[in-house]
Amino acid sequence: MSASNLGYNEQGGEAAPEQGQEATPTTAPSVPAAFGLFSSDTKKNEDLKQMLESNKDYAKLDAMKRIVGMIAKGKNASELFPAVVKNVASKNIEIKKLVYVYLMRYAEEQQDLALLSISTFQRALKDPNQLIRASALRVLSSIRVPIIVPIMMLAIKEASADLSPYVRKNAAHAIQKLYSLDPEQKEMLIEVIEKLLKDKSTLVAGSVVMAFEEVCPDRIDLIHKNYRKLCNLLVDVEEWGQVVIIHMLTRYARTQFVSPWKEDGVLDEDNEKDFYESDEEQKKKDQKVKKPYAMDPDHRLLIRNTKPLLQSRNAAVVMAVAQLYWHLAPKSEAGIVSKSLVRLLRSNREVQYIVLQNIATMSIQRKGMFEPYLKSFYVRSTDPTMIKTSKLEILTNLANEANISTLLREFQTYVKSQDKQFAAATIQAIGRCATNISEVTDTCLNGLVCLLSNRDEIVVAESVVVIKKLLQTQPAHHGEIIKHMAKLLDTITVPVARASILWLTGEYCERVPKIAPDVLRKMAKSFTNEDDLVKLQILNLGAKLYLTNSKQTKLLTQYILNLSKYDQSYDIRDRTRFIRQLIVPNEKSGALSKYAKKIFLAQKPAPLLESPFKDRDRFQLGTLSHTLNTKAIGYLELSNWPEVAPDPSVRNVEVIELGKEWSVALGKAKKEKPTEKFYSDSEEESASTTDTESESTSESEKEKNEKEEGSSMENSESSSSEELSDSESESKEGTAKKKFKTTEESDSDETEKKTKLISKKRKSSGSSDSESISTEENSSDSESESDSESDAESRKPKNAAASKRKEMVVPEKKAPTKQDVSLLDLDDFNPVSTPVAFPTPAILSPSLVADLEGLSLSRSSVIDVSSPMFVPMKTHELLHRMSGKGLAAYYHFSRQPCIYGDQMVSVQVTLTNTTDQKLENIHIGERKLPAGMKMHVFNTIEFLEPEESITVSVGIDFCDSTQTASFQLCTKEDHFSVNIQPPVGELLLPVTMSEKDFKTEQGMLTGMNETSATITVAPQNSTRLVLLEKVVKAANLGVVPSGQDNIHRMT
């Protein structure tokens, strides 16, 4: 390879255009080969600039790929900014994406050029492609110029309401950039954060919480309403979002819940009875101690929903959950994090170091958490020094009488390590074990004395220092050890070790009266060459010997004082003057000299051999401040537990109100008047309970109960039925027919008799609107209806145009009671519903047609309930397996006739046991239904085996509205609040009619029933079949045959 080629490749790796690329007409002037490596190349990246200015999209795309590749390799591509920014308005989506990637990297450096394209970025915020919108916002927020703050603020507000969660996520990222650029925008940004916190997308949650932590971490009032949502979304949020949310929720929980450790403290303090304490006082204390701690359900929700994240593959997530359990969970539950933390020790060395730092802090306070995993902290020869010392610290913290012999054998191996820093740390660990465990103090001391004969000077020096501390803690006579150490002064050169020997000799000089003067003599010879630390200890030794053995050491001490008087260190000169005035009496000496011996030879307190991690628990685990052992910028301290928990109701969210707002927006809300019921609520509940308990009755008794229940429901609903409008009655009519088609046919005489009876009621209700007349009719109706119950049990109407009144009489009789388990079981074992073929209406007799002419609400000659054209298989989550403690529930709308009543919508609920234990007594508990709404529950499921699923049927009368049906799904131990909110399309019933009848019905509707909207449809979706398919998927409608291709009619 020539030198010129080599030089060109060094600059950017673009030796030649790729194959298939058009050759550019301009070529760079040739450079001599000798100067290829050293000459300044003025044509650097020239071919990329030419490709960016090309008219060919593929050339621009290739250039942008190479430029982004350069950025990824860490090469500087800033000089290409003018050429790249010209392509920001490119129509090619791929080029535009890469241009935005480049601009995000260099917009902050080239702010002036980026400002020239700001109008393009603003237009891109309206681009149909969500990636372009998000990228434009990211580039806009990267231009750090105060003049565009209003533009950025407007862009963030618009993006926060974007339909794409990815764009909303980037809006949350932009909030932090704007806040750092202009903190005065804080109040407006808090409004956007409050809006985004309500977002239900898991993509947005982590980013908006990060923005919350940066902008307004003290505004915990913004979290109240979103606390439970964040807890439930936590499992599905991306990993780095989980870390941020967990840390934020940890701070939040410390301000909102009482301490779960408080009761433990009371038990420990009051456990023993005082000697003079009376029995009554003891009983009062016992009552105080035995007061149970009731954890707040929201506190438990947080702990329960974070537990699965201990199995996360991301070490930061596991560490975040571990610190949450450490700071929030009861001490009895915090131990579950130990296994997950030990698992992280298989990661790379950086992760190991952080995890070991946190384990070291935990193991000081709660040894029992990590004692089962003692061997996991044994040092490997391949571990770096920082990992070895951290593991050593943990092993020392976990040492106790049971495992100390094993640890000392392990330490004996560590002392021989080639890593001298680690060997010295091991000797310190042995000293700590000797201090903490009195049974092995002598053994450790003898072992350290043996190390004094080691060839390695660092090991010997460290042993001397540790022995000095141990001798202080053990006031027994250790004269032999001091003599042995004094002999080491000739060989040891480490200043700390020499100073330690001199201190020991001076402190216990009365126990070694023959050795101490000789040590001072040797030190006097080498005084001028010693380290400052050693010189200070020589002065101390001389002063102590002068006071205890002045006959032998007086002249020697004065010689040392004279030497140090002219020392270069002012510390030593000051110490010399102080000692001279204190121990050598003269005329100027004060009264202090009388107490010189007490000052120098006073009993010193023994040093505490403590872990360096002991004071780190003041910082939150897993934070940078904890690792550095100093408060870092941006660190948010954990508050103390409150004495009394704040009001928990601030976290309540009214779900029902949301459903009402939705129904109003859809124009489906209607005023409900209080209805007079024949039975009171309590009587109805008792009646249903009685029905449930009478499952062992005979078949004849069951039939009798069915008749009675049908009669009572007729009477209770007859007064409210007259208040319905014609349009509502039509929709009810369809529901009635849906049920009628599934019953068996009866003889025409009985049908005619019943129809005439209803005709009379219809005429009487239409002639008067007063409540008194309505009430009289209801009573007379109930009498006549009860007379004809036995005859009309198996009756089916043959006319398709049945009235609202007729609908309410017949189906209620056919609705099975709770004892009809067989019907329910059929649905339970048929989770995937299929369309049902309904029988066609029979030919009507002339007399029946005459009787029903006045009853037809739709006035149509042929209207028939049809089977659903499409049965949606989409399921909706009713209860997540995490929230349900292993019980998962999903529901879907089967669009089939409800077996519990024609007014009800059939809902199929699938229950799954995801735990490894059997779930028992699964049933529906308390129901919180809006006025008028009814619900027929499934029978109690006695047990559900692990990994087993069962599908049950529930009937709900939503009263033709989209209000939420809230109720409790219960097991033997727990109660879970769930709700079902129906889409509007599932409240409809398909009917078939001719085009002529459709137009007739349409002509009778007023303008209030008309809604128009313009919908943009792609060409491939504009065909008749595709449009009809889309509509019937969304709503349960029937199709009317149409003679025009461009008009589609559905009922």
XYZ file of N, CA, C and O in Angstrom, residues 811-937:
508
model
N -88.733 -12.399 28.429
C -87.366 -12.880 28.653
C -87.041 -13.055 30.121
O -86.279 -13.920 30.478
N -87.592 -12.208 31.003
C -87.255 -12.316 32.403
C -87.683 -13.665 32.979
O -87.087 -14.169 33.900
N -88.765 -14.216 32.402
C -89.198 -15.531 32.860
C -88.228 -16.609 32.406
O -88.029 -17.599 33.064
N -87.647 -16.388 31.277
C -86.762 -17.410 30.727
C -85.354 -17.306 31.296
O -84.543 -18.167 31.055
N -85.059 -16.172 31.980
C -83.716 -16.029 32.525
C -83.513 -17.039 33.646
O -84.274 -17.085 34.588
N -82.524 -17.888 33.568
C -82.332 -18.924 34.591
C -81.826 -18.321 35.882
O -81.158 -17.313 35.887
N -82.144 -18.946 36.980
C -81.648 -18.508 38.278
C -80.251 -19.059 38.486
O -79.711 -19.768 37.646
N -79.681 -18.774 39.669
C -78.319 -19.213 39.944
C -78.220 -20.721 40.070
O -77.130 -21.277 40.067
N -79.390 -21.382 40.223
C -79.330 -22.825 40.371
C -79.067 -23.516 39.040
O -78.652 -24.652 38.987
N -79.291 -22.800 37.909
C -79.136 -23.440 36.592
C -77.665 -23.479 36.224
O -77.194 -22.735 35.386
N -76.946 -24.347 36.881
C -75.509 -24.427 36.653
C -75.189 -24.999 35.286
O -74.192 -24.698 34.681
N -76.099 -25.826 34.764
C -75.807 -26.493 33.491
C -75.636 -25.487 32.364
O -74.760 -25.629 31.537
N -76.495 -24.459 32.344
C -76.365 -23.451 31.287
C -75.068 -22.685 31.416
O -74.401 -22.384 30.440
N -74.708 -22.386 32.633
C -73.481 -21.635 32.867
C -72.259 -22.452 32.462
O -71.318 -21.946 31.873
N -72.332 -23.734 32.765
C -71.190 -24.587 32.429
C -70.962 -24.662 30.937
O -69.841 -24.824 30.487
N -72.031 -24.583 30.153
C -71.851 -24.650 28.700
C -70.980 -23.501 28.220
O -70.129 -23.666 27.364
N -71.209 -22.307 28.789
C -70.388 -21.169 28.396
C -68.992 -21.273 28.976
O -68.025 -20.849 28.374
N -68.905 -21.823 30.160
C -67.595 -21.915 30.809
C -66.628 -22.755 29.998
O -65.437 -22.478 29.957
N -67.152 -23.813 29.365
C -66.274 -24.676 28.584
C -66.223 -24.294 27.113
O -65.790 -25.052 26.278
N -66.688 -23.104 26.818
C -66.644 -22.624 25.433
C -66.081 -21.207 25.411
O -66.786 -20.248 25.159
N -64.775 -21.065 25.729
C -64.207 -19.722 25.811
C -64.179 -18.997 24.491
O -64.258 -17.790 24.429
N -64.062 -19.708 23.387
C -64.052 -19.078 22.069
C -65.453 -19.187 21.487
O -65.877 -20.244 21.044
N -66.169 -18.072 21.554
C -67.565 -18.093 21.103
C -67.648 -18.061 19.593
O -66.862 -17.403 18.923
N -68.641 -18.777 19.053
C -68.856 -18.800 17.607
C -70.218 -18.214 17.308
O -71.128 -18.242 18.132
N -70.392 -17.663 16.118
C -71.703 -17.099 15.767
C -72.804 -18.144 15.844
O -72.610 -19.304 15.487
N -73.970 -17.729 16.320
C -75.114 -18.646 16.480
C -76.099 -18.432 15.338
O -76.417 -17.296 14.992
N -76.570 -19.517 14.762
C -77.566 -19.401 13.690
C -78.938 -19.302 14.322
O -79.367 -20.195 15.049
N -79.617 -18.189 14.058
C -80.943 -17.968 14.627
C -82.021 -18.442 13.645
O -81.893 -18.231 12.436
N -83.151 -19.040 14.152
C -84.229 -19.487 13.262
C -84.944 -18.295 12.644
O -85.079 -17.246 13.245
N -85.402 -18.492 11.424
C -86.127 -17.415 10.731
C -87.529 -17.312 11.292
O -88.112 -18.281 11.762
N -88.123 -16.111 11.271
C -89.477 -15.942 11.840
C -90.525 -16.715 11.035
O -90.455 -16.827 9.815
N -91.499 -17.230 11.759
C -92.586 -17.963 11.095
C -93.572 -16.977 10.479
O -93.550 -15.794 10.755
N -94.482 -17.522 9.614
C -95.490 -16.668 8.977
C -96.504 -16.228 10.022
O -96.976 -17.019 10.828
N -96.787 -14.921 10.055
C -97.675 -14.371 11.081
C -99.137 -14.586 10.679
O -99.513 -14.419 9.520
N -99.955 -14.921 11.656
C -101.394 -15.047 11.400
C -102.001 -13.653 11.275
O -101.526 -12.705 11.888
N -103.053 -13.494 10.473
C -103.658 -12.161 10.278
C -104.121 -11.527 11.585
O -103.967 -10.331 11.789
N -104.685 -12.370 12.480
C -105.178 -11.788 13.734
C -104.036 -11.252 14.581
O -104.153 -10.195 15.222
N -102.876 -11.955 14.582
C -101.724 -11.499 15.365
C -101.152 -10.218 14.800
O -100.769 -9.309 15.539
N -101.134 -10.112 13.463
C -100.637 -8.883 12.830
C -101.513 -7.713 13.219
O -101.038 -6.619 13.526
N -102.835 -7.938 13.237
C -103.747 -6.858 13.587
C -103.528 -6.402 15.024
O -103.584 -5.208 15.323
N -103.309 -7.369 15.896
C -103.117 -6.995 17.291
C -101.817 -6.249 17.538
O -101.724 -5.416 18.441
N -100.791 -6.553 16.731
C -99.465 -5.980 16.987
C -99.181 -4.720 16.186
O -98.103 -4.149 16.307
N -100.144 -4.299 15.351
C -99.871 -3.116 14.525
C -99.601 -1.878 15.392
O -98.740 -1.065 15.082
N -100.324 -1.724 16.483
C -100.126 -0.551 17.333
C -98.922 -0.667 18.245
O -98.544 0.307 18.875
N -98.352 -1.848 18.340
C -97.230 -2.029 19.262
C -95.876 -1.851 18.604
O -94.881 -1.718 19.280
N -95.806 -1.898 17.293
C -94.517 -1.860 16.604
C -93.894 -0.483 16.750
O -94.387 0.496 16.218
N -92.785 -0.402 17.477
C -92.113 0.883 17.692
C -91.407 1.348 16.427
O -91.270 2.531 16.174
N -90.911 0.434 15.663
C -90.164 0.816 14.462
C -91.060 0.957 13.230
O -90.628 1.500 12.225
N -92.302 0.476 13.333
C -93.252 0.528 12.208
C -92.676 -0.110 10.942
O -92.960 0.303 9.840
N -91.861 -1.067 11.105
C -91.265 -1.761 9.962
C -91.944 -3.112 9.812
O -92.276 -3.762 10.789
N -92.160 -3.505 8.577
C -92.840 -4.769 8.340
C -91.911 -5.947 8.561
O -92.330 -6.981 9.024
N -90.624 -5.799 8.243
C -89.683 -6.911 8.384
C -88.422 -6.395 9.083
O -87.594 -5.727 8.454
N -88.305 -6.632 10.392
C -87.081 -6.344 11.146
C -86.746 -7.599 11.927
O -87.577 -8.115 12.656
N -85.550 -8.096 11.766
C -85.189 -9.372 12.371
C -83.808 -9.262 13.009
O -82.882 -8.680 12.442
N -83.706 -9.827 14.204
C -82.393 -9.873 14.872
C -81.516 -10.888 14.145
O -81.962 -11.999 13.864
N -80.289 -10.476 13.845
C -79.390 -11.365 13.100
C -78.230 -11.785 13.988
O -77.980 -11.215 15.046
N -77.538 -12.799 13.541
C -76.351 -13.251 14.268
C -75.208 -12.270 14.031
O -75.179 -11.585 13.005
N -74.277 -12.173 14.967
C -73.167 -11.232 14.780
C -72.323 -11.592 13.560
O -72.020 -12.764 13.324
N -71.983 -10.566 12.777
C -71.177 -10.805 11.573
C -69.712 -11.060 11.922
O -68.980 -11.661 11.144
N -69.297 -10.589 13.096
C -67.891 -10.762 13.494
C -67.838 -10.886 15.015
O -68.478 -10.125 15.727
N -67.117 -11.866 15.512
C -66.938 -12.040 16.953
C -65.492 -11.696 17.286
O -64.577 -12.420 16.888
N -65.250 -10.578 17.957
C -63.862 -10.178 18.236
C -63.199 -11.126 19.215
O -63.808 -11.542 20.204
N -61.956 -11.476 18.941
C -61.210 -12.362 19.823
C -60.277 -11.580 20.742
O -59.559 -12.173 21.541
N -60.301 -10.259 20.632
C -59.421 -9.427 21.465
C -59.836 -9.525 22.929
O -61.003 -9.398 23.261
N -58.866 -9.773 23.799
C -59.141 -9.840 25.232
C -58.625 -8.583 25.917
O -57.670 -7.962 25.457
N -59.273 -8.236 27.009
C -58.884 -7.070 27.799
C -58.429 -7.555 29.167
O -59.009 -8.498 29.729
N -57.420 -6.913 29.692
C -56.897 -7.326 30.993
C -57.816 -6.833 32.105
O -58.085 -5.641 32.225
N -58.282 -7.770 32.919
C -59.116 -7.426 34.064
C -58.282 -7.339 35.336
O -58.457 -6.437 36.145
N -57.331 -8.266 35.490
C -56.468 -8.291 36.671
C -55.115 -8.834 36.268
O -55.012 -9.952 35.757
N -54.071 -8.021 36.457
C -52.713 -8.459 36.117
C -52.236 -9.481 37.146
O -52.583 -9.413 38.320
N -51.424 -10.406 36.696
C -50.980 -11.475 37.598
C -50.149 -10.946 38.767
O -50.150 -11.536 39.852
N -49.464 -9.789 38.564
C -48.684 -9.222 39.651
C -49.603 -8.577 40.687
O -49.439 -8.756 41.886
N -50.593 -7.837 40.198
C -51.533 -7.194 41.124
C -52.415 -8.229 41.813
O -52.837 -8.024 42.954
N -52.707 -9.324 41.135
C -53.588 -10.340 41.695
C -52.867 -11.426 42.464
O -53.456 -12.478 42.729
N -51.593 -11.197 42.795
C -50.808 -12.170 43.559
C -50.856 -13.549 42.908
O -51.038 -14.575 43.558
N -50.720 -13.578 41.596
C -50.706 -14.836 40.863
C -51.996 -15.155 40.142
O -52.016 -16.016 39.258
N -53.085 -14.498 40.506
C -54.364 -14.711 39.818
C -54.474 -13.703 38.671
O -54.486 -12.501 38.899
N -54.516 -14.199 37.439
C -54.659 -13.332 36.271
C -56.072 -13.497 35.707
O -56.628 -14.604 35.697
N -56.645 -12.388 35.243
C -58.004 -12.430 34.702
C -58.077 -11.588 33.439
O -57.573 -10.461 33.420
N -58.686 -12.138 32.387
C -58.901 -11.422 31.134
C -60.368 -11.597 30.738
O -61.002 -12.593 31.098
N -60.909 -10.636 30.010
C -62.296 -10.752 29.591
C -62.444 -10.327 28.137
O -61.624 -9.577 27.611
N -63.479 -10.823 27.472
C -63.808 -10.384 26.122
C -65.330 -10.470 25.947
O -66.034 -11.174 26.685
N -65.829 -9.729 24.966
C -67.260 -9.666 24.691
C -67.580 -10.677 23.593
O -67.065 -10.592 22.477
N -68.438 -11.656 23.931
C -68.694 -12.758 23.004
C -69.761 -12.424 21.960
O -69.934 -13.156 20.994
N -70.496 -11.310 22.147
C -71.568 -10.904 21.227
C -72.616 -12.005 21.058
O -73.223 -12.150 19.994
N -72.827 -12.788 22.091
C -73.832 -13.834 22.073
C -74.974 -13.440 23.023
O -74.789 -12.622 23.921
N -76.171 -14.007 22.848
C -77.265 -13.710 23.774
C -76.871 -14.091 25.194
O -76.311 -15.166 25.420
N -77.143 -13.210 26.132
C -76.799 -13.483 27.524
C -77.856 -14.393 28.132
O -79.070 -14.133 28.031
N -77.437 -15.451 28.784
C -78.379 -16.428 29.330
C -79.035 -15.924 30.599
O -79.978 -16.532 31.096
N -78.532 -14.811 31.158
C -79.079 -14.304 32.413
C -80.162 -13.254 32.209
O -80.831 -12.857 33.148
N -80.319 -12.731 31.033
C -81.333 -11.715 30.792
C -81.071 -11.012 29.480
O -79.928 -10.820 29.063
N -82.169 -10.628 28.788
C -82.011 -10.020 27.480
C -81.421 -8.613 27.572
O -80.905 -8.086 26.587
N -81.510 -7.968 28.735
C -80.953 -6.630 28.882
C -79.446 -6.671 29.106
O -78.779 -5.637 29.025
N -78.914 -7.832 29.396
C -77.514 -7.933 29.808
C -76.594 -8.251 28.638
O -77.006 -8.867 27.654
N -75.360 -7.802 28.776
C -74.310 -8.097 27.799
C -73.497 -9.262 28.340
O -73.114 -9.278 29.514
N -73.245 -10.235 27.504
C -72.494 -11.414 27.926
C -70.995 -11.116 27.884
O -70.472 -10.686 26.864
N -70.324 -11.351 29.017
C -68.885 -11.119 29.127
C -68.227 -12.426 29.547
O -68.611 -13.029 30.560
N -67.265 -12.882 28.759
C -66.539 -14.111 29.077
C -65.263 -13.741 29.832
O -64.446 -12.974 29.344
N -65.097 -14.288 31.038
C -63.938 -13.981 31.889
C -63.096 -15.245 32.015
O -63.600 -16.305 32.389
N -61.809 -15.124 31.691
C -60.879 -16.251 31.786
C -59.975 -16.034 32.989
O -59.275 -15.022 33.068
N -60.005 -16.963 33.935
C -59.190 -16.881 35.150
C -58.048 -17.876 35.046
O -58.249 -19.032 34.678
N -56.835 -17.422 35.397
C -55.652 -18.269 35.296
C -54.876 -18.196 36.605
O -54.645 -17.104 37.136
N -54.468 -19.350 37.105
C -53.620 -19.416 38.301
C -52.169 -19.532 37.852
O -51.742 -20.571 37.357
N -51.395 -18.442 38.015
C -49.988 -18.438 37.567
C -49.030 -18.783 38.692
O -47.815 -18.735 38.495
N -49.559 -19.095 39.882
C -48.677 -19.442 40.997
C -48.411 -20.948 40.997
O -48.911 -21.686 40.155
N -47.612 -21.379 41.968
C -47.348 -22.810 42.124
C -48.185 -23.415 43.247
O -47.923 -24.521 43.703
N -49.201 -22.653 43.706
C -50.075 -23.152 44.755
C -51.528 -23.068 44.308
O -51.869 -22.290 43.422
N -52.372 -23.856 44.930
C -53.786 -23.893 44.570
C -54.495 -22.648 45.118
O -54.309 -22.280 46.272
N -55.301 -21.991 44.267
C -56.117 -20.858 44.690
C -57.524 -21.362 45.000
O -58.106 -22.108 44.217
N -58.083 -20.912 46.118
C -59.374 -21.427 46.564
C -60.409 -20.318 46.652
O -60.078 -19.141 46.822
N -61.656 -20.716 46.531
C -62.824 -19.850 46.764
C -62.751 -18.571 45.919
O -62.797 -17.459 46.445
N -62.656 -18.734 44.620
C -62.621 -17.575 43.722
C -64.064 -17.165 43.426
O -64.867 -17.969 42.943
N -64.387 -15.918 43.726
C -65.759 -15.439 43.539
C -65.755 -13.929 43.389
O -64.723 -13.272 43.571
N -66.913 -13.385 43.039
C -67.076 -11.930 42.938
C -67.667 -11.431 44.246
O -68.688 -11.925 44.720
N -66.998 -10.433 44.848
C -67.414 -9.921 46.146
C -68.270 -8.673 46.013
O -69.256 -8.633 45.264
N -67.857 -7.632 46.683
C -68.634 -6.390 46.713
C -68.724 -5.763 45.321
O -67.744 -5.696 44.594
N -69.922 -5.314 44.954
C -70.149 -4.677 43.655
C -70.491 -3.206 43.859
O -71.397 -2.877 44.620
N -69.736 -2.333 43.186
C -69.991 -0.890 43.242
C -70.499 -0.448 41.874
O -69.720 -0.024 41.015
N -71.801 -0.598 41.657
C -72.386 -0.341 40.351
C -73.156 0.977 40.379
O -73.797 1.313 41.384
N -73.132 1.740 39.285
C -73.946 2.958 39.202
C -75.434 2.614 39.283
O -75.848 1.464 39.073
N -76.233 3.645 39.542
C -77.671 3.436 39.693
C -78.261 2.827 38.431
O -78.002 3.285 37.317
N -79.047 1.783 38.605
C -79.715 1.141 37.483
C -78.934 -0.015 36.885
O -79.512 -0.873 36.221
N -77.634 -0.056 37.076
C -76.817 -1.116 36.480
C -76.979 -2.400 37.289
O -77.054 -2.371 38.519
N -77.030 -3.541 36.580
C -77.184 -4.838 37.230
C -76.089 -5.767 36.750
O -75.559 -5.607 35.651
N -75.815 -6.769 37.585
C -74.739 -7.702 37.242
C -75.090 -9.083 37.765
O -75.514 -9.241 38.920
N -74.961 -10.079 36.911
C -75.172 -11.469 37.303
C -73.800 -12.137 37.353
O -73.100 -12.197 36.355
N -73.415 -12.626 38.533
C -72.062 -13.137 38.740
C -72.015 -14.635 38.453
O -73.040 -15.304 38.358
